[in-house]
mmCIF file of N, CA and C in Angstrom:
data_model
loop_
_atom_site.group_PDB
_atom_site.id
_atom_site.type_symbol
_atom_site.label_atom_id
_atom_site.label_comp_id
_atom_site.label_asym_id
_atom_site.label_seq_id
_atom_site.Cartn_x
_atom_site.Cartn_y
_atom_site.Cartn_z
ATOM 1 N N MET A 5 178.372 -158.293 44.262
ATOM 2 C CA MET A 5 178.087 -158.717 42.755
ATOM 3 C C MET A 5 176.460 -158.718 42.453
ATOM 4 N N ILE A 6 175.795 -159.351 43.543
ATOM 5 C CA ILE A 6 174.540 -159.427 43.367
ATOM 6 C C ILE A 6 173.806 -157.885 43.382
ATOM 7 N N THR A 7 174.156 -156.893 44.510
ATOM 8 C CA THR A 7 173.745 -155.362 44.663
ATOM 9 C C THR A 7 174.540 -154.803 43.508
ATOM 10 N N ASP A 8 175.364 -155.073 42.872
ATOM 11 C CA ASP A 8 175.630 -154.420 41.433
ATOM 12 C C ASP A 8 174.673 -154.465 40.479
ATOM 13 N N LYS A 9 174.521 -155.842 40.259
ATOM 14 C CA LYS A 9 173.254 -156.156 39.429
ATOM 15 C C LYS A 9 172.172 -155.515 39.872
ATOM 16 N N LEU A 10 171.877 -155.672 40.768
ATOM 17 C CA LEU A 10 170.386 -154.672 40.997
ATOM 18 C C LEU A 10 170.329 -153.257 41.192
ATOM 19 N N LEU A 11 171.595 -152.858 40.943
ATOM 20 C CA LEU A 11 171.493 -151.201 41.164
ATOM 21 C C LEU A 11 171.733 -150.774 39.708
ATOM 22 N N ASP A 12 172.897 -151.819 38.925
ATOM 23 C CA ASP A 12 172.447 -151.908 37.167
ATOM 24 C C ASP A 12 170.885 -151.796 36.950
ATOM 25 N N ILE A 13 170.172 -152.789 37.301
ATOM 26 C CA ILE A 13 168.713 -152.719 36.659
ATOM 27 C C ILE A 13 168.120 -151.475 37.139
ATOM 28 N N VAL A 14 168.069 -151.406 38.213
ATOM 29 C CA VAL A 14 167.250 -149.615 39.069
ATOM 30 C C VAL A 14 168.156 -148.625 38.120
ATOM 31 N N PHE A 15 169.087 -148.490 37.698
ATOM 32 C CA PHE A 15 169.533 -147.323 37.254
ATOM 33 C C PHE A 15 169.231 -147.335 35.621
ATOM 34 N N ASN A 16 169.506 -148.478 35.087
ATOM 35 C CA ASN A 16 168.614 -148.515 33.671
ATOM 36 C C ASN A 16 167.331 -148.477 33.468
ATOM 37 N N PHE A 17 166.562 -148.786 34.349
ATOM 38 C CA PHE A 17 165.123 -148.581 34.112
ATOM 39 C C PHE A 17 164.993 -146.900 34.656
ATOM 40 N N LEU A 18 165.602 -146.382 35.417
ATOM 41 C CA LEU A 18 165.629 -144.849 35.424
ATOM 42 C C LEU A 18 166.323 -144.089 34.210
ATOM 43 N N GLU A 19 167.196 -144.810 33.646
ATOM 44 C CA GLU A 19 168.059 -144.025 32.407
ATOM 45 C C GLU A 19 166.731 -144.109 31.532
ATOM 46 N N SER A 20 166.089 -145.352 31.214
ATOM 47 C CA SER A 20 165.429 -145.404 30.237
ATOM 48 C C SER A 20 163.861 -144.476 30.660
ATOM 49 N N ILE A 21 163.530 -144.136 31.480
ATOM 50 C CA ILE A 21 162.287 -143.123 31.836
ATOM 51 C C ILE A 21 162.916 -141.617 31.616
ATOM 52 N N LEU A 22 164.224 -141.570 32.062
ATOM 53 C CA LEU A 22 164.592 -140.201 31.636
ATOM 54 C C LEU A 22 165.163 -139.455 30.470
ATOM 55 N N ASP A 23 165.713 -140.752 29.501
ATOM 56 C CA ASP A 23 165.542 -140.502 28.194
ATOM 57 C C ASP A 23 164.422 -140.203 27.542
ATOM 58 N N LYS A 24 163.060 -140.512 27.871
ATOM 59 C CA LYS A 24 161.897 -140.056 27.367
ATOM 60 C C LYS A 24 161.647 -138.460 27.362
ATOM 61 N N LEU A 25 162.316 -137.949 28.388
ATOM 62 C CA LEU A 25 161.869 -136.505 28.745
ATOM 63 C C LEU A 25 162.647 -135.585 27.816
ATOM 64 N N PRO A 26 161.979 -134.550 27.204
ATOM 65 C CA PRO A 26 162.378 -133.485 26.476
ATOM 66 C C PRO A 26 163.628 -133.008 27.136
ATOM 67 N N VAL A 27 164.567 -132.704 26.188
ATOM 68 C CA VAL A 27 165.902 -131.965 26.668
ATOM 69 C C VAL A 27 165.153 -130.381 26.791
ATOM 70 N N MET A 28 165.847 -129.715 27.769
ATOM 71 C CA MET A 28 165.482 -128.555 28.286
ATOM 72 C C MET A 28 166.708 -127.498 27.921
ATOM 73 N N ASP A 29 166.839 -126.547 27.058
ATOM 74 C CA ASP A 29 167.711 -125.387 27.002
ATOM 75 C C ASP A 29 167.368 -124.356 27.494
ATOM 76 N N ILE A 30 168.501 -124.271 28.493
ATOM 77 C CA ILE A 30 168.403 -122.976 29.435
ATOM 78 C C ILE A 30 169.518 -122.185 29.198
ATOM 79 N N SER A 31 169.331 -121.128 28.804
ATOM 80 C CA SER A 31 170.212 -120.087 28.602
ATOM 81 C C SER A 31 170.286 -118.903 29.609
ATOM 82 N N ILE A 32 171.067 -118.398 30.015
ATOM 83 C CA ILE A 32 171.099 -117.357 31.417
ATOM 84 C C ILE A 32 172.094 -116.330 30.927
ATOM 85 N N ASP A 33 171.603 -115.219 30.942
ATOM 86 C CA ASP A 33 172.521 -113.878 30.451
ATOM 87 C C ASP A 33 173.378 -113.465 32.006
ATOM 88 N N PHE A 34 174.434 -113.881 31.771
ATOM 89 C CA PHE A 34 175.215 -113.497 33.373
ATOM 90 C C PHE A 34 175.971 -112.274 33.329
ATOM 91 N N SER A 35 175.423 -111.576 32.570
ATOM 92 C CA SER A 35 176.330 -110.007 32.505
ATOM 93 C C SER A 35 176.033 -109.476 33.626
ATOM 94 N N ALA A 36 174.950 -109.170 33.978
ATOM 95 C CA ALA A 36 174.638 -108.669 35.317
ATOM 96 C C ALA A 36 175.361 -109.309 36.782
ATOM 97 N N VAL A 37 175.717 -110.488 36.651
ATOM 98 C CA VAL A 37 175.903 -111.546 37.935
ATOM 99 C C VAL A 37 177.659 -110.922 37.664
ATOM 100 N N ARG A 38 178.136 -110.951 36.542
ATOM 101 C CA ARG A 38 179.720 -110.396 35.938
ATOM 102 C C ARG A 38 179.756 -109.020 37.083
ATOM 103 N N GLY A 39 179.292 -108.169 36.636
ATOM 104 C CA GLY A 39 179.343 -106.924 37.073
ATOM 105 C C GLY A 39 179.383 -107.067 38.817
ATOM 106 N N PHE A 40 178.277 -107.813 39.697
ATOM 107 C CA PHE A 40 178.153 -108.037 40.937
ATOM 108 C C PHE A 40 179.333 -108.747 41.496
ATOM 109 N N LEU A 41 179.891 -109.422 40.942
ATOM 110 C CA LEU A 41 180.954 -110.293 41.005
ATOM 111 C C LEU A 41 182.076 -109.507 41.100
ATOM 112 N N SER A 42 182.021 -108.944 40.256
ATOM 113 C CA SER A 42 183.528 -107.699 40.034
ATOM 114 C C SER A 42 183.535 -106.812 41.553
ATOM 115 N N VAL A 43 182.187 -106.451 41.351
ATOM 116 C CA VAL A 43 182.357 -105.595 42.797
ATOM 117 C C VAL A 43 182.370 -106.054 44.157
ATOM 118 N N VAL A 44 181.746 -107.363 44.220
ATOM 119 C CA VAL A 44 182.376 -108.266 45.636
ATOM 120 C C VAL A 44 183.620 -108.445 45.764
ATOM 121 N N GLY A 45 184.215 -108.835 44.283
ATOM 122 C CA GLY A 45 185.435 -109.409 44.370
ATOM 123 C C GLY A 45 186.434 -107.996 44.817
ATOM 124 N N THR A 46 186.250 -106.955 44.105
ATOM 125 C CA THR A 46 186.986 -105.820 44.573
ATOM 126 C C THR A 46 186.589 -105.503 46.170
ATOM 127 N N ALA A 47 185.418 -105.398 46.843
ATOM 128 C CA ALA A 47 185.595 -105.037 48.354
ATOM 129 C C ALA A 47 186.193 -106.359 48.964
ATOM 130 N N LEU A 48 186.076 -107.721 48.736
ATOM 131 C CA LEU A 48 186.912 -108.544 49.228
ATOM 132 C C LEU A 48 188.181 -108.352 49.371
ATOM 133 N N TYR A 49 188.416 -107.678 48.392
ATOM 134 C CA TYR A 49 190.544 -107.603 48.167
ATOM 135 C C TYR A 49 190.641 -106.586 49.229
ATOM 136 N N PHE A 50 189.963 -105.822 49.600
ATOM 137 C CA PHE A 50 190.404 -105.102 51.307
ATOM 138 C C PHE A 50 189.923 -105.851 52.402
ATOM 139 N N PHE A 51 189.187 -106.820 52.409
ATOM 140 C CA PHE A 51 188.856 -107.206 53.505
ATOM 141 C C PHE A 51 189.991 -107.856 54.290
ATOM 142 N N PRO A 52 190.160 -107.962 55.534
ATOM 143 C CA PRO A 52 191.228 -108.308 56.511
ATOM 144 C C PRO A 52 191.127 -109.678 56.682
ATOM 145 N N TRP A 53 191.602 -110.565 55.838
ATOM 146 C CA TRP A 53 191.377 -112.147 55.929
ATOM 147 C C TRP A 53 192.408 -112.690 56.838
ATOM 148 N N GLN A 54 193.257 -112.162 56.908
ATOM 149 C CA GLN A 54 194.185 -112.639 58.317
ATOM 150 C C GLN A 54 193.533 -112.582 59.433
ATOM 151 N N LYS A 55 192.545 -111.777 59.866
ATOM 152 C CA LYS A 55 192.202 -111.861 61.062
ATOM 153 C C LYS A 55 190.864 -112.456 60.893
ATOM 154 N N VAL A 56 189.913 -112.941 59.913
ATOM 155 C CA VAL A 56 188.593 -113.258 59.633
ATOM 156 C C VAL A 56 188.907 -114.713 59.839
ATOM 157 N N ALA A 57 189.999 -115.308 59.078
ATOM 158 C CA ALA A 57 190.132 -116.685 58.885
ATOM 159 C C ALA A 57 189.821 -117.331 59.971
ATOM 160 N N PRO A 58 190.745 -117.150 60.842
ATOM 161 C CA PRO A 58 190.919 -118.058 62.008
ATOM 162 C C PRO A 58 189.517 -117.995 62.698
ATOM 163 N N ILE A 59 188.906 -116.876 62.994
ATOM 164 C CA ILE A 59 187.435 -116.858 63.275
ATOM 165 C C ILE A 59 186.366 -117.767 62.680
ATOM 166 N N LEU A 60 186.628 -117.787 61.514
ATOM 167 C CA LEU A 60 186.028 -118.458 60.481
ATOM 168 C C LEU A 60 186.239 -120.151 60.835
ATOM 169 N N ALA A 61 187.331 -120.183 61.027
ATOM 170 C CA ALA A 61 187.939 -121.898 61.032
ATOM 171 C C ALA A 61 187.280 -122.344 62.257
ATOM 172 N N ILE A 62 187.331 -121.431 63.519
ATOM 173 C CA ILE A 62 186.784 -122.071 64.941
ATOM 174 C C ILE A 62 185.508 -122.592 64.698
ATOM 175 N N ILE A 63 184.515 -121.297 64.369
ATOM 176 C CA ILE A 63 183.298 -121.505 64.232
ATOM 177 C C ILE A 63 182.848 -122.911 63.397
ATOM 178 N N LEU A 64 183.889 -122.858 62.236
ATOM 179 C CA LEU A 64 183.253 -124.426 61.520
ATOM 180 C C LEU A 64 183.557 -125.513 62.290
ATOM 181 N N LEU A 65 184.874 -125.858 62.680
ATOM 182 C CA LEU A 65 185.096 -126.750 63.463
ATOM 183 C C LEU A 65 184.088 -126.935 64.780
ATOM 184 N N LEU A 66 183.573 -125.759 65.408
ATOM 185 C CA LEU A 66 182.788 -126.140 66.446
ATOM 186 C C LEU A 66 181.207 -126.761 66.050
ATOM 187 N N GLN A 67 181.121 -126.394 64.857
ATOM 188 C CA GLN A 67 179.789 -126.631 63.945
ATOM 189 C C GLN A 67 179.856 -128.237 63.663
ATOM 190 N N MET A 68 181.125 -128.473 63.366
ATOM 191 C CA MET A 68 181.150 -129.991 62.810
ATOM 192 C C MET A 68 181.749 -130.782 64.110
ATOM 193 N N TRP A 69 182.242 -130.410 65.258
ATOM 194 C CA TRP A 69 181.795 -131.067 66.590
ATOM 195 C C TRP A 69 180.635 -131.458 66.963
ATOM 196 N N ARG A 70 179.926 -130.486 67.062
ATOM 197 C CA ARG A 70 178.430 -130.453 67.296
ATOM 198 C C ARG A 70 177.581 -131.460 66.393
ATOM 199 N N ILE A 71 177.918 -131.591 65.314
ATOM 200 C CA ILE A 71 177.035 -132.246 64.416
ATOM 201 C C ILE A 71 177.654 -134.159 64.880
ATOM 202 N N LEU A 72 178.855 -133.737 65.180
ATOM 203 C CA LEU A 72 179.898 -135.201 65.381
ATOM 204 C C LEU A 72 179.001 -135.745 66.411
ATOM 205 N N ILE A 73 179.253 -135.030 67.555
ATOM 206 C CA ILE A 73 178.394 -135.329 68.897
ATOM 207 C C ILE A 73 177.136 -136.092 68.677
ATOM 208 N N SER A 74 175.981 -134.994 67.925
ATOM 209 C CA SER A 74 174.490 -135.248 67.574
ATOM 210 C C SER A 74 174.520 -136.727 66.922
ATOM 211 N N ILE A 75 175.690 -136.956 66.036
ATOM 212 C CA ILE A 75 175.447 -138.238 65.329
ATOM 213 C C ILE A 75 175.961 -139.638 66.375
ATOM 214 N N ILE A 76 176.415 -139.270 67.137
ATOM 215 C CA ILE A 76 177.386 -140.076 68.197
ATOM 216 C C ILE A 76 175.662 -140.372 69.242
ATOM 217 N N LYS A 77 175.301 -139.114 69.398
ATOM 218 C CA LYS A 77 174.358 -139.509 70.211
ATOM 219 C C LYS A 77 173.103 -140.071 70.015
ATOM 220 N N THR A 78 172.812 -139.927 68.415
ATOM 221 C CA THR A 78 171.753 -140.345 68.232
ATOM 222 C C THR A 78 171.945 -141.885 67.695
ATOM 223 N N ILE A 79 173.383 -142.098 67.210
ATOM 224 C CA ILE A 79 173.687 -143.844 67.119
ATOM 225 C C ILE A 79 173.078 -144.700 68.707
ATOM 226 N N TRP A 80 173.517 -144.147 69.635
ATOM 227 C CA TRP A 80 173.869 -144.527 70.957
ATOM 228 C C TRP A 80 172.196 -144.662 71.446
ATOM 229 N N SER A 81 171.658 -143.762 71.015
ATOM 230 C CA SER A 81 170.267 -144.087 71.401
ATOM 231 C C SER A 81 169.336 -144.884 70.767
ATOM 232 N N VAL A 82 170.001 -145.221 69.527
ATOM 233 C CA VAL A 82 169.260 -146.222 68.587
ATOM 234 C C VAL A 82 169.894 -147.467 68.933
ATOM 235 N N LEU A 83 170.446 -147.712 69.630
ATOM 236 C CA LEU A 83 171.349 -149.146 69.837
ATOM 237 C C LEU A 83 170.891 -149.637 71.044
ATOM 238 N N PRO A 84 170.410 -150.942 71.300
ATOM 239 C CA PRO A 84 169.727 -151.690 72.152
ATOM 240 C C PRO A 84 170.744 -151.874 73.155
ATOM 241 N N PHE A 85 171.688 -151.033 74.090
ATOM 242 C CA PHE A 85 172.564 -151.770 74.576
ATOM 243 C C PHE A 85 171.630 -151.357 76.416
ATOM 244 N N LEU A 86 171.106 -150.542 76.442
ATOM 245 C CA LEU A 86 170.727 -150.891 78.097
ATOM 246 C C LEU A 86 168.993 -150.822 77.873
#
């Protein structure tokens, strides 16, 4: 409850500051990007996903495992058990 009120105060303060900024209108022409994405989509249509997907999944899982182990090691080194 107290933290909710504190966060409300902080967010209201930030919102009042950001409301004073001018609104920017960004318009981008995506016609060149559409052509590029069409070429990439056509090339990927012939890509052998059945063989590549397991390889990418294994790489992703190994990286996630490394990140998890490094987080556990970091937490273990921070805790003053020994």
